[in-house]
Coordinates of C-alpha atoms and ligand atoms in Angstrom, one line a residue:
M663 CA -77.7 47.3 23.2
E664 CA -76.6 44.4 25.4
K665 CA -78.8 45.7 28.3
R666 CA -81.9 45.6 25.9
L667 CA -81.0 42.1 24.8
A668 CA -80.8 41.1 28.4
R669 CA -84.3 42.4 29.1
F670 CA -85.5 40.8 26.0
E671 CA -84.0 37.4 27.1
E672 CA -85.3 37.7 30.6
K673 CA -88.8 38.4 29.2
L674 CA -88.4 35.4 26.9
A675 CA -87.6 33.2 29.8
Q676 CA -90.8 34.2 31.5
S677 CA -93.0 33.8 28.4
E678 CA -94.7 30.8 27.1
V679 CA -92.6 30.6 23.9
D680 CA -89.1 29.0 23.5
A681 CA -87.9 31.5 20.9
V682 CA -89.0 34.6 19.1
L683 CA -88.7 35.6 15.5
V684 CA -88.3 39.2 15.0
T685 CA -89.2 40.8 11.6
G686 CA -90.3 44.5 12.3
Q687 CA -87.7 47.0 11.1
N688 CA -88.0 49.1 14.2
N689 CA -87.9 46.2 16.5
I690 CA -84.7 44.9 14.8
Y691 CA -83.1 48.2 15.2
Y692 CA -84.0 48.4 18.8
L693 CA -82.4 45.1 19.6
T694 CA -79.4 45.2 17.2
G695 CA -78.8 48.7 15.9
F696 CA -79.1 47.6 12.3
W697 CA -81.2 49.7 10.1
G698 CA -82.4 48.1 6.8
T699 CA -85.3 46.6 4.9
E700 CA -84.1 43.1 4.8
A701 CA -83.3 41.4 8.1
T702 CA -84.6 38.6 10.3
V703 CA -83.6 38.1 14.0
F704 CA -84.2 34.8 15.8
I705 CA -83.6 34.7 19.6
S706 CA -83.9 31.6 21.8
G707 CA -82.5 30.7 25.2
G708 CA -79.2 29.6 23.6
R709 CA -79.0 31.4 20.2
R710 CA -79.1 34.9 18.7
L711 CA -79.2 34.6 14.9
F712 CA -79.1 37.6 12.6
L713 CA -80.0 36.9 9.0
T714 CA -79.8 39.2 6.0
D715 CA -78.9 39.1 2.4
A716 CA -75.7 40.1 0.5
R717 CA -76.6 43.8 0.2
Y718 CA -76.5 44.1 3.9
T719 CA -73.9 41.7 5.2
L720 CA -71.0 44.1 5.4
I721 CA -73.1 46.8 7.4
A722 CA -74.4 44.1 9.6
K723 CA -71.0 42.8 10.4
K724 CA -70.1 46.4 11.4
T725 CA -73.1 47.2 13.5
V726 CA -74.6 44.0 14.9
E727 CA -72.8 42.7 18.0
G728 CA -73.6 39.5 20.0
F729 CA -75.3 37.7 17.1
D730 CA -74.4 35.1 14.6
I731 CA -74.5 36.9 11.3
I732 CA -75.8 34.7 8.4
E733 CA -76.1 35.8 4.7
T734 CA -79.0 34.1 3.0
R735 CA -81.9 34.9 0.8
S736 CA -84.2 32.4 2.5
A737 CA -84.0 33.3 6.2
L738 CA -86.8 31.0 7.5
T739 CA -85.4 28.0 5.8
E740 CA -82.0 28.8 7.3
I741 CA -83.2 29.2 10.7
A742 CA -85.3 26.0 10.7
K743 CA -82.2 24.1 9.6
I744 CA -80.0 25.6 12.3
I745 CA -82.5 25.0 15.2
A746 CA -83.5 21.5 14.0
D747 CA -81.8 19.8 17.0
D748 CA -82.3 22.5 19.6
G749 CA -85.4 20.9 21.1
L750 CA -87.5 24.1 20.7
T751 CA -91.3 23.6 20.3
K752 CA -93.2 26.9 20.5
I753 CA -91.8 29.8 18.5
G754 CA -93.3 33.4 18.9
F755 CA -93.5 35.8 16.0
D756 CA -94.5 39.4 15.6
A757 CA -98.3 39.5 15.0
Q758 CA -97.9 42.4 12.6
V759 CA -96.8 40.4 9.7
T760 CA -98.4 40.1 6.1
F761 CA -100.5 37.1 5.4
G762 CA -98.0 36.1 2.7
F763 CA -95.1 36.0 5.2
Y764 CA -97.4 34.1 7.6
Q765 CA -97.9 31.5 4.9
G766 CA -94.2 31.2 4.3
L767 CA -93.7 30.9 8.1
K768 CA -96.1 28.1 8.3
T769 CA -94.4 26.2 5.6
G770 CA -90.8 26.9 6.7
F771 CA -91.5 26.2 10.4
A772 CA -93.9 23.3 9.8
S773 CA -92.5 21.2 12.6
F774 CA -93.0 24.0 15.3
E775 CA -95.9 25.4 17.1
L776 CA -96.3 29.1 16.0
Q777 CA -97.6 31.7 18.4
P778 CA -98.4 35.3 17.3
L779 CA -97.0 37.9 19.8
T780 CA -98.5 41.3 20.2
D781 CA -96.4 44.2 21.6
F782 CA -93.7 41.7 23.0
I783 CA -90.9 44.1 22.0
E784 CA -93.0 47.2 22.1
E785 CA -93.4 46.6 25.7
L786 CA -89.7 46.7 26.1
R787 CA -89.5 49.8 24.1
L788 CA -92.1 51.6 26.4
I789 CA -89.4 52.7 28.8
K790 CA -86.7 54.9 27.0
D791 CA -83.1 54.7 28.0
A792 CA -80.8 57.6 28.2
S793 CA -79.6 57.5 24.6
E794 CA -83.3 57.2 23.4
I795 CA -84.3 60.2 25.4
A796 CA -81.4 62.3 24.1
T797 CA -82.3 61.4 20.6
I798 CA -86.1 62.2 21.0
R799 CA -85.1 65.4 22.7
R800 CA -83.0 66.4 19.7
A801 CA -85.8 65.6 17.3
C802 CA -88.1 67.9 19.4
H803 CA -85.6 70.6 19.3
I804 CA -85.4 70.5 15.6
S805 CA -89.2 70.7 15.4
D806 CA -89.3 73.8 17.8
Q807 CA -86.8 75.5 15.6
A808 CA -88.8 74.8 12.5
F809 CA -91.9 76.2 14.1
L810 CA -90.2 79.5 14.7
D811 CA -88.8 79.6 11.3
V812 CA -92.2 78.8 9.6
L813 CA -93.8 81.9 11.4
D814 CA -91.5 84.1 9.2
F815 CA -92.3 82.1 6.0
I816 CA -96.1 82.4 6.1
K817 CA -97.5 85.3 4.1
P818 CA -101.3 85.6 4.5
G819 CA -103.1 85.6 1.2
Q820 CA -100.0 84.2 -0.6
T821 CA -98.8 81.0 1.0
S822 CA -100.6 77.7 0.6
E823 CA -101.0 74.9 3.2
L824 CA -98.7 72.6 0.9
E825 CA -96.0 75.3 0.8
V826 CA -96.1 75.4 4.6
T827 CA -95.7 71.6 4.6
N828 CA -92.8 71.5 2.2
F829 CA -91.0 74.4 4.2
L830 CA -91.2 72.6 7.5
D831 CA -90.0 69.3 6.0
Y832 CA -87.0 71.1 4.3
R833 CA -86.2 73.2 7.3
M834 CA -86.2 70.2 9.6
R835 CA -83.9 68.3 7.3
Q836 CA -81.6 71.4 7.2
L837 CA -81.5 71.2 10.9
G838 CA -80.4 67.5 10.9
A839 CA -83.6 65.5 10.5
S840 CA -83.6 62.6 8.1
G841 CA -87.3 63.3 7.2
A842 CA -90.8 63.8 8.1
S843 CA -92.1 61.5 10.8
F844 CA -95.6 61.4 9.3
E845 CA -97.8 63.3 6.6
F846 CA -98.0 66.7 8.3
I847 CA -101.4 68.2 9.1
V848 CA -101.5 71.9 7.9
A849 CA -105.1 73.0 8.0
S850 CA -106.3 76.6 7.8
G851 CA -109.6 78.2 8.3
Y852 CA -112.6 75.8 8.1
R853 CA -110.2 73.0 7.3
S854 CA -108.7 73.4 10.8
S855 CA -112.0 71.8 12.3
M856 CA -110.9 68.5 10.7
P857 CA -108.5 67.0 13.2
H858 CA -106.6 65.2 10.5
G859 CA -106.8 67.7 7.5
V860 CA -103.5 66.9 5.6
A861 CA -102.2 69.9 3.6
S862 CA -104.0 71.0 0.4
E863 CA -103.3 73.8 -2.1
K864 CA -105.5 76.2 -0.2
I865 CA -104.0 79.6 0.4
I866 CA -103.9 80.7 4.0
Q867 CA -105.9 83.9 4.6
T868 CA -106.1 86.7 7.0
G869 CA -108.6 86.0 9.8
E870 CA -108.1 82.2 9.7
T871 CA -106.7 79.9 12.3
L872 CA -103.9 77.6 11.2
T873 CA -103.2 74.2 12.7
L874 CA -99.7 72.8 12.2
D875 CA -99.2 69.1 13.3
F876 CA -95.8 67.9 12.4
G877 CA -92.6 66.3 13.4
C878 CA -89.3 64.7 12.1
Y879 CA -87.2 61.7 12.3
Y880 CA -83.8 62.1 13.9
K881 CA -81.7 59.0 14.1
H882 CA -84.8 56.9 13.5
Y883 CA -86.6 58.5 16.4
V884 CA -89.6 60.9 16.1
S885 CA -90.9 64.2 17.3
D886 CA -94.7 65.0 17.0
M887 CA -96.0 68.4 17.9
T888 CA -98.9 70.7 17.2
R889 CA -99.3 74.4 17.4
T890 CA -102.4 76.4 16.3
I891 CA -101.9 80.1 15.3
H892 CA -104.1 82.9 14.3
I893 CA -103.6 84.9 11.0
G894 CA -104.2 88.6 11.2
H895 CA -106.7 88.8 14.0
V896 CA -108.6 86.7 16.4
T897 CA -112.2 86.8 17.6
D898 CA -113.1 86.6 21.3
Q899 CA -114.6 83.1 20.8
E900 CA -111.3 81.9 19.1
R901 CA -109.5 83.4 22.0
E902 CA -111.6 81.6 24.5
I903 CA -111.4 78.2 22.8
Y904 CA -107.6 78.6 22.5
Q905 CA -107.3 79.3 26.2
I906 CA -109.4 76.3 27.1
V907 CA -107.2 73.9 25.0
L908 CA -104.1 75.6 26.4
K909 CA -105.4 75.1 30.0
S910 CA -106.2 71.4 29.3
N911 CA -102.7 70.8 27.8
Q912 CA -101.0 72.7 30.7
E913 CA -103.3 70.8 33.4
L914 CA -101.9 67.5 32.1
I915 CA -98.4 68.8 32.3
D916 CA -98.9 69.7 35.8
Q917 CA -100.3 66.5 36.8
A918 CA -98.6 63.8 34.7
R919 CA -96.1 61.7 36.6
A920 CA -95.1 58.0 37.1
G921 CA -98.0 56.1 38.7
V922 CA -101.0 58.0 37.0
T923 CA -103.2 55.6 35.3
Y924 CA -103.8 55.7 31.6
K925 CA -107.4 56.4 32.2
A926 CA -106.6 59.3 34.5
F927 CA -104.1 60.8 32.0
D928 CA -107.0 61.0 29.5
Q929 CA -109.4 62.4 32.1
I930 CA -107.3 65.2 33.6
A931 CA -107.0 66.8 30.2
R932 CA -110.6 66.0 29.1
A933 CA -112.2 67.4 32.3
V934 CA -111.0 70.9 31.5
I935 CA -112.7 70.8 28.0
D936 CA -115.8 69.1 29.5
Q937 CA -116.1 71.8 32.3
A938 CA -115.8 74.5 29.7
G939 CA -118.7 73.1 27.9
Y940 CA -116.9 71.8 24.8
G941 CA -116.5 68.1 25.7
E942 CA -118.3 66.8 22.6
H943 CA -116.0 68.8 20.5
F944 CA -113.0 67.0 21.8
T945 CA -113.2 63.9 19.5
H946 CA -110.0 62.0 19.8
G947 CA -107.7 60.5 22.5
I948 CA -105.5 62.6 24.5
G949 CA -102.4 61.2 23.2
H950 CA -100.0 58.2 22.5
G951 CA -96.6 57.0 23.0
I952 CA -93.7 58.1 20.6
G953 CA -90.4 56.6 20.0
L954 CA -89.2 54.7 16.9
D955 CA -92.9 54.7 15.8
I956 CA -95.0 57.9 15.5
H957 CA -97.8 56.0 17.3
E958 CA -96.8 53.4 19.7
I959 CA -97.9 52.2 23.1
P960 CA -99.1 53.4 25.5
Y961 CA -102.5 54.5 24.2
F962 CA -104.8 56.1 26.8
G963 CA -108.6 55.6 27.6
K964 CA -110.0 53.1 30.0
S965 CA -106.9 51.3 31.1
E966 CA -105.9 51.1 34.8
D967 CA -102.2 50.5 33.7
K968 CA -99.9 53.2 35.0
L969 CA -97.5 55.6 33.5
A970 CA -93.8 54.8 34.4
A971 CA -90.6 57.0 34.4
G972 CA -89.0 56.9 31.1
M973 CA -92.2 56.8 28.9
V974 CA -92.4 59.5 26.2
V975 CA -96.0 60.4 25.4
T976 CA -98.0 63.1 23.6
D977 CA -100.4 65.5 25.3
E978 CA -102.7 66.7 22.6
P979 CA -106.1 68.1 23.5
G980 CA -108.2 69.8 20.9
I981 CA -111.6 71.6 20.2
Y982 CA -113.2 71.3 16.8
L983 CA -116.1 73.4 15.7
E984 CA -117.3 71.7 12.6
G985 CA -117.1 73.8 9.4
K986 CA -115.7 76.8 11.4
Y987 CA -112.3 76.1 12.9
G988 CA -110.4 74.1 15.3
V989 CA -107.6 74.3 17.9
R990 CA -105.1 71.7 19.0
I991 CA -102.0 71.9 21.1
E992 CA -99.6 69.0 21.2
D993 CA -96.5 68.5 23.4
D994 CA -94.2 65.5 23.8
L995 CA -93.8 64.6 27.5
L996 CA -91.0 62.6 29.2
I997 CA -92.6 61.0 32.3
T998 CA -90.4 61.1 35.4
E999 CA -91.0 60.0 38.9
E1000 CA -91.7 63.5 40.2
G1001 CA -93.7 64.8 37.2
C1002 CA -92.8 65.3 33.5
E1003 CA -90.4 67.2 31.3
V1004 CA -91.8 68.9 28.2
L1005 CA -89.6 68.1 25.4
T1006 CA -91.3 70.2 22.9
K1007 CA -90.5 73.8 23.9
A1008 CA -92.0 75.9 21.1
P1009 CA -94.1 78.8 22.4
K1010 CA -97.7 78.2 23.2
E1011 CA -99.0 81.6 24.1
L1012 CA -101.6 82.7 21.6
I1013 CA -99.8 83.9 18.4
V1014 CA -101.4 86.3 15.9
L1015 CA -99.3 86.6 12.8
Ligands
MN199 MN1 -99.7 63.1 18.0

């Protein structure tokens, strides 16, 4: 934690603000190890303040190190009082706050200049340290096992998409997860052609494709993976589409490494689908970062920014034939200097249940 704070303070020293007010739950967890819905962190060159209300004081005193811990129900007023004589002028704050909070901030910090910051702490979170990687690895391992188990649970003609969702959720909790990292996509048959078709009461039938996009929280970090399977039998076209998506996913695994630009990362996978003639049916981005958030930077596309060792990103190409079916395969990759490590290890060969 002290290492993260040192990086934070180094960044603060180089920034245009004198102090940063941190309010996002994940950002506070990242910097302090505290997990709770009510906390405010304030860091300037000379101060580290952690403010929370009476419900959380005890836990904060046990978990938060290197901060002055202050119990209050009006954090902003309290901070303004404490820093009144510090000579600070420009205070940065997380741009992702509610309008109501911002209004309170303007009143409480009336004598300071306020500067919204985008991705200030998220940029520090880009590169995962060893403990974060170990935690994400465990989250992926739980999802891998749940995928193997759900294959036995699905009974064509009987099991609904919703039942599959609930099974995955419960099974991952049994395996140590604290919950679902997002609303799962369980989409069978024609519904699988909707990239984000959340589970419905539809019964999974023989002859359909079934897309499962799911993940869990393990110690606040997420996993995010997708597998597409076939029920009963598979047509030649379904087999062809599956192989193209798999090849795209694998090509990116083969080429991803530190130094590859975000633009190239997207292009490597997209080129495979383009060359096969299905480019217009790959309608979304290739992936995103994961960590404390299910979607976090980096996002890919046109940027010349480069991948770096320690980033954890998804590789999720797909082909969607409207009204018919779709295929998506998604892995979580740990970027290294030499290449990448695939953290999600559930089988990807074509499965016909
Ligand atoms: Mn994803």
